[in-house]
């Protein structure tokens, strides 16, 4: 591993663990909604904001020349060519309700390529980490995707956006998909869903409407564990559509999602 990647991994792990401990130990019993974003159900808590501050403060101290893009508004260019992509709580609705599936997601990119991804899920006691070209680890154990089943035997994760029109369309896609697969899961954190593909706890995952902070770390985690990732056929994973699956399942699922129109509202 290069010195740069090792340094970025060290910083990402430390920032994610500090934020995770703060969120786990400091969650107020009466936690409420501090603000809403794209719709009335797209919520931000005071803890999302505080977690992002903690992470960006840590990054400023340890990597002062890097840029940052954060879900709760952190956005500045650096001079080093490294950009951190930060989701201070992925799965905010789970966190709000005291459900365990939420994570801190931190990725480091250079020239648009993700070098390091860390997804830390404190209530699971799990950290998924990947370094480009170096594989994926769940805590200290290397992980790989499951051997691909046929589509009709696949357990597929997905998620739903916060805007009503989009959800209606996503529900229609799920309605048409569910008779063709083993089952569908909606856990509530895209970053954890991608880790679950990496660790063989899901066969595949897809979702429309993600933001870079939702998928930057998880995409590398899934890829380094042997998954293919992408968007519509021939396109890179993006907010339009995210698909992750083992190679022998990927094109079949991607093609079906194309036919079902999973890429538009
Ligand atoms: C959300 C989660 C969820 C996904 C939504 C995301 P947030 O992120 O990843 O699983 O379905 O599309 O917005 O808002 O909790 O950071």
Short mmCIF file of C-alpha atoms and ligand atoms in Angstrom, two decimals:
data_model
loop_
_atom_site.label_atom_id
_atom_site.label_comp_id
_atom_site.label_asym_id
_atom_site.label_seq_id
_atom_site.Cartn_x
_atom_site.Cartn_y
_atom_site.Cartn_z
CA UNK A 1 0.00 0.00 0.00
CA UNK A 2 1.37 3.47 -0.81
CA UNK A 3 2.14 5.85 2.03
CA UNK A 4 -0.64 8.17 0.83
CA UNK A 5 -3.31 5.45 0.88
CA UNK A 6 -2.12 4.24 4.30
CA UNK A 7 -2.29 7.78 5.67
CA UNK A 8 -5.77 8.39 4.20
CA UNK A 9 -7.02 5.10 5.64
CA UNK A 10 -5.63 5.91 9.07
CA UNK A 11 -7.30 9.33 9.08
CA UNK A 12 -10.62 7.99 7.74
CA UNK A 13 -10.75 5.22 10.35
CA UNK A 14 -9.93 7.54 13.21
CA UNK A 15 -12.45 10.20 12.11
CA UNK A 16 -15.20 7.58 11.61
CA UNK A 17 -14.56 5.97 15.00
CA UNK A 18 -14.53 9.31 16.82
CA UNK A 19 -17.79 10.36 15.17
CA UNK A 20 -19.32 6.92 15.74
CA UNK A 21 -18.53 6.97 19.47
CA UNK A 22 -19.89 10.50 19.77
CA UNK A 23 -23.12 9.51 18.00
CA UNK A 24 -23.57 6.23 19.90
CA UNK A 25 -22.79 7.62 23.37
CA UNK A 26 -24.25 11.09 22.92
CA UNK A 27 -27.62 10.36 21.33
CA UNK A 28 -30.15 12.37 23.36
CA UNK A 29 -33.18 10.36 24.52
CA UNK A 30 -35.43 13.13 23.26
CA UNK A 31 -33.65 13.51 19.92
CA UNK A 32 -35.83 15.46 17.50
CA UNK A 33 -35.69 16.83 14.00
CA UNK A 34 -33.55 19.97 13.66
CA UNK A 35 -34.42 20.70 10.01
CA UNK A 36 -35.76 19.14 6.84
CA UNK A 37 -34.18 19.13 3.39
CA UNK A 38 -35.67 17.87 0.11
CA UNK A 39 -39.05 17.04 1.71
CA UNK A 40 -40.77 16.94 5.10
CA UNK A 41 -39.48 13.39 5.69
CA UNK A 42 -35.85 14.17 4.68
CA UNK A 43 -34.65 15.03 8.17
CA UNK A 44 -31.52 16.39 9.79
CA UNK A 45 -30.89 16.05 13.52
CA UNK A 46 -28.62 18.18 15.66
CA UNK A 47 -26.38 15.08 15.79
CA UNK A 48 -25.89 14.98 11.98
CA UNK A 49 -24.66 18.56 12.17
CA UNK A 50 -22.45 17.97 15.21
CA UNK A 51 -21.00 14.78 13.69
CA UNK A 52 -20.11 16.57 10.47
CA UNK A 53 -18.43 19.33 12.48
CA UNK A 54 -16.42 16.78 14.44
CA UNK A 55 -15.29 15.01 11.26
CA UNK A 56 -14.43 18.16 9.31
CA UNK A 57 -12.57 19.54 12.35
CA UNK A 58 -10.55 16.34 12.58
CA UNK A 59 -9.78 16.43 8.86
CA UNK A 60 -8.76 20.09 9.02
CA UNK A 61 -6.34 19.24 11.80
CA UNK A 62 -4.80 16.16 10.17
CA UNK A 63 -5.16 16.91 6.44
CA UNK A 64 -5.35 20.72 6.25
CA UNK A 65 -4.77 20.92 2.48
CA UNK A 66 -7.57 18.54 1.46
CA UNK A 67 -11.05 19.45 0.20
CA UNK A 68 -14.29 18.22 1.78
CA UNK A 69 -17.81 17.51 0.54
CA UNK A 70 -20.24 16.75 3.36
CA UNK A 71 -23.94 15.96 3.46
CA UNK A 72 -24.75 18.73 5.90
CA UNK A 73 -23.13 21.49 3.88
CA UNK A 74 -19.37 21.22 4.34
CA UNK A 75 -17.92 22.06 0.95
CA UNK A 76 -14.50 23.44 0.28
CA UNK A 77 -11.76 22.95 -2.25
CA UNK A 78 -8.33 21.94 -1.06
CA UNK A 79 -4.96 22.34 -2.70
CA UNK A 80 -3.70 18.74 -2.31
CA UNK A 81 -5.96 17.08 -4.92
CA UNK A 82 -7.58 14.92 -2.22
CA UNK A 83 -11.29 15.34 -1.55
CA UNK A 84 -13.07 13.79 1.43
CA UNK A 85 -16.69 12.79 0.90
CA UNK A 86 -18.47 12.57 4.24
CA UNK A 87 -21.86 11.33 5.37
CA UNK A 88 -21.90 12.12 9.11
CA UNK A 89 -24.91 9.81 9.62
CA UNK A 90 -26.06 7.59 6.76
CA UNK A 91 -29.41 6.28 7.89
CA UNK A 92 -30.51 9.37 9.79
CA UNK A 93 -34.11 8.15 10.07
CA UNK A 94 -32.88 4.93 11.73
CA UNK A 95 -30.75 7.00 14.10
CA UNK A 96 -33.70 9.26 14.92
CA UNK A 97 -35.84 6.24 15.85
CA UNK A 98 -33.09 4.46 17.81
CA UNK A 99 -32.79 1.73 15.20
CA UNK A 100 -29.31 0.22 14.84
CA UNK A 101 -28.64 0.40 11.09
CA UNK A 102 -26.90 3.75 10.71
CA UNK A 103 -23.32 4.48 9.81
CA UNK A 104 -20.62 7.08 9.41
CA UNK A 105 -19.35 7.00 5.83
CA UNK A 106 -16.04 8.59 4.84
CA UNK A 107 -14.27 8.33 1.48
CA UNK A 108 -11.10 9.93 0.14
CA UNK A 109 -10.94 10.65 -3.58
CA UNK A 110 -8.17 11.82 -5.89
CA UNK A 111 -8.97 13.05 -9.40
CA UNK A 112 -12.46 11.60 -9.09
CA UNK A 113 -11.17 8.13 -8.13
CA UNK A 114 -11.97 6.79 -4.67
CA UNK A 115 -8.78 5.63 -2.95
CA UNK A 116 -10.17 4.81 0.47
CA UNK A 117 -13.64 4.07 1.85
CA UNK A 118 -14.68 3.51 5.46
CA UNK A 119 -18.21 2.70 6.65
CA UNK A 120 -18.43 2.49 10.42
CA UNK A 121 -21.65 1.11 11.95
CA UNK A 122 -21.26 1.49 15.74
CA UNK A 123 -24.44 -0.34 16.79
CA UNK A 124 -23.37 -3.32 14.71
CA UNK A 125 -19.85 -3.11 16.13
CA UNK A 126 -18.64 -3.20 12.53
CA UNK A 127 -16.34 -1.22 10.33
CA UNK A 128 -16.01 -1.95 6.62
CA UNK A 129 -12.91 -0.54 5.00
CA UNK A 130 -11.48 -0.69 1.53
CA UNK A 131 -8.40 0.69 -0.14
CA UNK A 132 -8.20 0.77 -3.93
CA UNK A 133 -6.45 -2.41 -5.10
CA UNK A 134 -6.14 -3.80 -1.56
CA UNK A 135 -9.46 -5.56 -0.93
CA UNK A 136 -12.20 -5.04 1.63
CA UNK A 137 -12.11 -5.83 5.33
CA UNK A 138 -14.97 -6.17 7.79
CA UNK A 139 -13.33 -5.34 11.10
CA UNK A 140 -10.09 -7.29 10.66
CA UNK A 141 -11.30 -10.04 8.33
CA UNK A 142 -11.11 -9.88 4.54
CA UNK A 143 -14.56 -10.27 2.93
CA UNK A 144 -15.84 -11.24 -0.52
CA UNK A 145 -19.24 -11.09 -2.19
CA UNK A 146 -21.35 -14.27 -2.15
CA UNK A 147 -21.14 -16.53 -5.19
CA UNK A 148 -23.80 -15.12 -7.53
CA UNK A 149 -27.14 -16.92 -7.45
CA UNK A 150 -29.61 -16.79 -10.33
CA UNK A 151 -31.78 -13.68 -10.20
CA UNK A 152 -34.78 -15.59 -8.87
CA UNK A 153 -32.68 -16.70 -5.87
CA UNK A 154 -31.18 -13.25 -5.16
CA UNK A 155 -31.73 -11.29 -1.96
CA UNK A 156 -31.73 -7.69 -3.19
CA UNK A 157 -31.35 -4.55 -1.07
CA UNK A 158 -32.79 -1.23 -2.11
CA UNK A 159 -33.92 2.11 -0.73
CA UNK A 160 -36.47 4.81 -1.35
CA UNK A 161 -35.90 8.54 -1.73
CA UNK A 162 -37.61 11.29 0.20
CA UNK A 163 -39.66 12.87 -2.58
CA UNK A 164 -43.18 11.50 -3.02
CA UNK A 165 -43.18 11.28 -6.85
CA UNK A 166 -39.87 9.40 -6.80
CA UNK A 167 -41.11 7.00 -4.14
CA UNK A 168 -44.23 6.18 -6.10
CA UNK A 169 -42.05 5.22 -9.08
CA UNK A 170 -39.59 3.30 -6.84
CA UNK A 171 -42.47 1.37 -5.31
CA UNK A 172 -43.68 0.46 -8.79
CA UNK A 173 -40.20 -0.83 -9.72
CA UNK A 174 -40.05 -2.84 -6.49
CA UNK A 175 -43.56 -4.24 -7.18
CA UNK A 176 -42.37 -5.57 -10.51
CA UNK A 177 -39.04 -6.81 -9.17
CA UNK A 178 -40.24 -8.70 -6.12
CA UNK A 179 -41.86 -11.65 -7.97
CA UNK A 180 -38.57 -12.19 -9.82
CA UNK A 181 -36.16 -12.36 -6.87
CA UNK A 182 -35.86 -14.26 -3.57
CA UNK A 183 -36.84 -11.16 -1.60
CA UNK A 184 -36.15 -7.47 -1.08
CA UNK A 185 -34.60 -5.71 1.94
CA UNK A 186 -34.82 -2.01 2.86
CA UNK A 187 -32.43 -1.43 5.77
CA UNK A 188 -32.20 2.37 5.67
CA UNK A 189 -28.50 3.11 5.09
CA UNK A 190 -27.17 2.86 1.54
CA UNK A 191 -23.59 2.70 2.86
CA UNK A 192 -24.47 -0.34 5.00
CA UNK A 193 -26.35 -1.93 2.08
CA UNK A 194 -23.18 -1.72 -0.01
CA UNK A 195 -21.16 -3.22 2.86
CA UNK A 196 -23.73 -6.00 3.07
CA UNK A 197 -23.16 -6.82 -0.60
CA UNK A 198 -19.41 -6.84 0.10
CA UNK A 199 -19.83 -9.19 3.07
CA UNK A 200 -22.27 -11.58 1.36
CA UNK A 201 -25.26 -10.54 3.45
CA UNK A 202 -27.09 -9.34 0.37
CA UNK A 203 -26.67 -10.69 -3.15
CA UNK A 204 -27.19 -7.30 -4.75
CA UNK A 205 -28.30 -3.72 -4.16
CA UNK A 206 -29.81 -0.98 -6.29
CA UNK A 207 -31.22 2.47 -5.66
CA UNK A 208 -32.08 5.60 -7.58
CA UNK A 209 -31.40 9.08 -6.19
CA UNK A 210 -28.36 8.60 -3.96
CA UNK A 211 -25.96 11.43 -3.28
CA UNK A 212 -22.15 11.05 -3.47
CA UNK A 213 -21.83 10.95 0.34
CA UNK A 214 -24.26 8.00 0.48
CA UNK A 215 -22.24 5.82 -1.90
CA UNK A 216 -18.63 7.08 -2.18
CA UNK A 217 -17.19 4.80 0.51
CA UNK A 218 -19.65 1.93 0.06
CA UNK A 219 -19.06 1.66 -3.67
CA UNK A 220 -15.33 1.06 -3.14
CA UNK A 221 -16.11 -1.37 -0.31
CA UNK A 222 -18.38 -3.39 -2.65
CA UNK A 223 -15.97 -3.28 -5.60
CA UNK A 224 -12.91 -4.29 -3.61
CA UNK A 225 -14.90 -7.27 -2.31
CA UNK A 226 -15.50 -8.46 -5.87
CA UNK A 227 -18.78 -6.75 -6.82
CA UNK A 228 -19.34 -4.85 -10.04
CA UNK A 229 -20.91 -1.45 -9.60
CA UNK A 230 -22.53 0.85 -12.12
CA UNK A 231 -25.57 2.81 -13.14
CA UNK A 232 -27.58 2.30 -16.32
CA UNK A 233 -25.95 -0.19 -18.75
CA UNK A 234 -22.54 1.15 -19.79
CA UNK A 235 -22.63 3.97 -17.27
CA UNK A 236 -20.90 4.61 -13.97
CA UNK A 237 -22.78 4.46 -10.69
CA UNK A 238 -24.35 7.85 -10.01
CA UNK A 239 -27.33 9.53 -8.43
CA UNK A 240 -29.38 8.47 -11.44
CA UNK A 241 -28.96 4.81 -10.54
CA UNK A 242 -26.69 2.72 -8.33
CA UNK A 243 -26.35 -1.04 -8.88
CA UNK A 244 -23.95 -3.41 -7.10
CA UNK A 245 -23.79 -7.18 -7.56
CA UNK A 246 -21.32 -10.01 -8.15
CA UNK A 247 -20.19 -10.19 -11.81
CA UNK A 248 -22.38 -13.17 -12.77
CA UNK A 249 -25.53 -11.39 -11.55
CA UNK A 250 -24.71 -7.79 -12.36
CA UNK A 251 -25.73 -7.53 -16.02
CA UNK A 252 -28.95 -9.47 -15.53
CA UNK A 253 -30.06 -7.21 -12.69
CA UNK A 254 -28.86 -4.06 -14.43
CA UNK A 255 -30.74 -5.04 -17.62
CA UNK A 256 -33.93 -5.76 -15.72
CA UNK A 257 -33.68 -2.43 -13.85
CA UNK A 258 -33.22 -0.71 -17.20
CA UNK A 259 -36.36 -2.37 -18.55
CA UNK A 260 -38.33 -1.53 -15.40
CA UNK A 261 -37.24 2.12 -15.64
CA UNK A 262 -35.51 2.16 -12.25
CA UNK A 263 -33.38 5.07 -13.48
CA UNK A 264 -36.16 7.66 -13.81
CA UNK A 265 -38.91 9.10 -11.67
C1 LIG B 1 -30.28 7.89 3.06
C2 LIG B 1 -30.00 6.42 3.30
C3 LIG B 1 -31.11 5.57 2.75
C4 LIG B 1 -31.36 5.83 1.29
C5 LIG B 1 -31.62 7.31 1.05
C6 LIG B 1 -30.46 8.13 1.60
P1 LIG B 1 -29.32 9.70 4.81
O1 LIG B 1 -29.21 8.69 3.53
O2 LIG B 1 -28.79 6.05 2.69
O3 LIG B 1 -30.84 4.19 2.87
O4 LIG B 1 -32.46 5.08 0.86
O5 LIG B 1 -31.72 7.49 -0.35
O6 LIG B 1 -30.73 9.50 1.39
O7 LIG B 1 -30.32 10.75 4.41
O8 LIG B 1 -29.79 8.91 5.96
O9 LIG B 1 -27.93 10.20 4.96
#
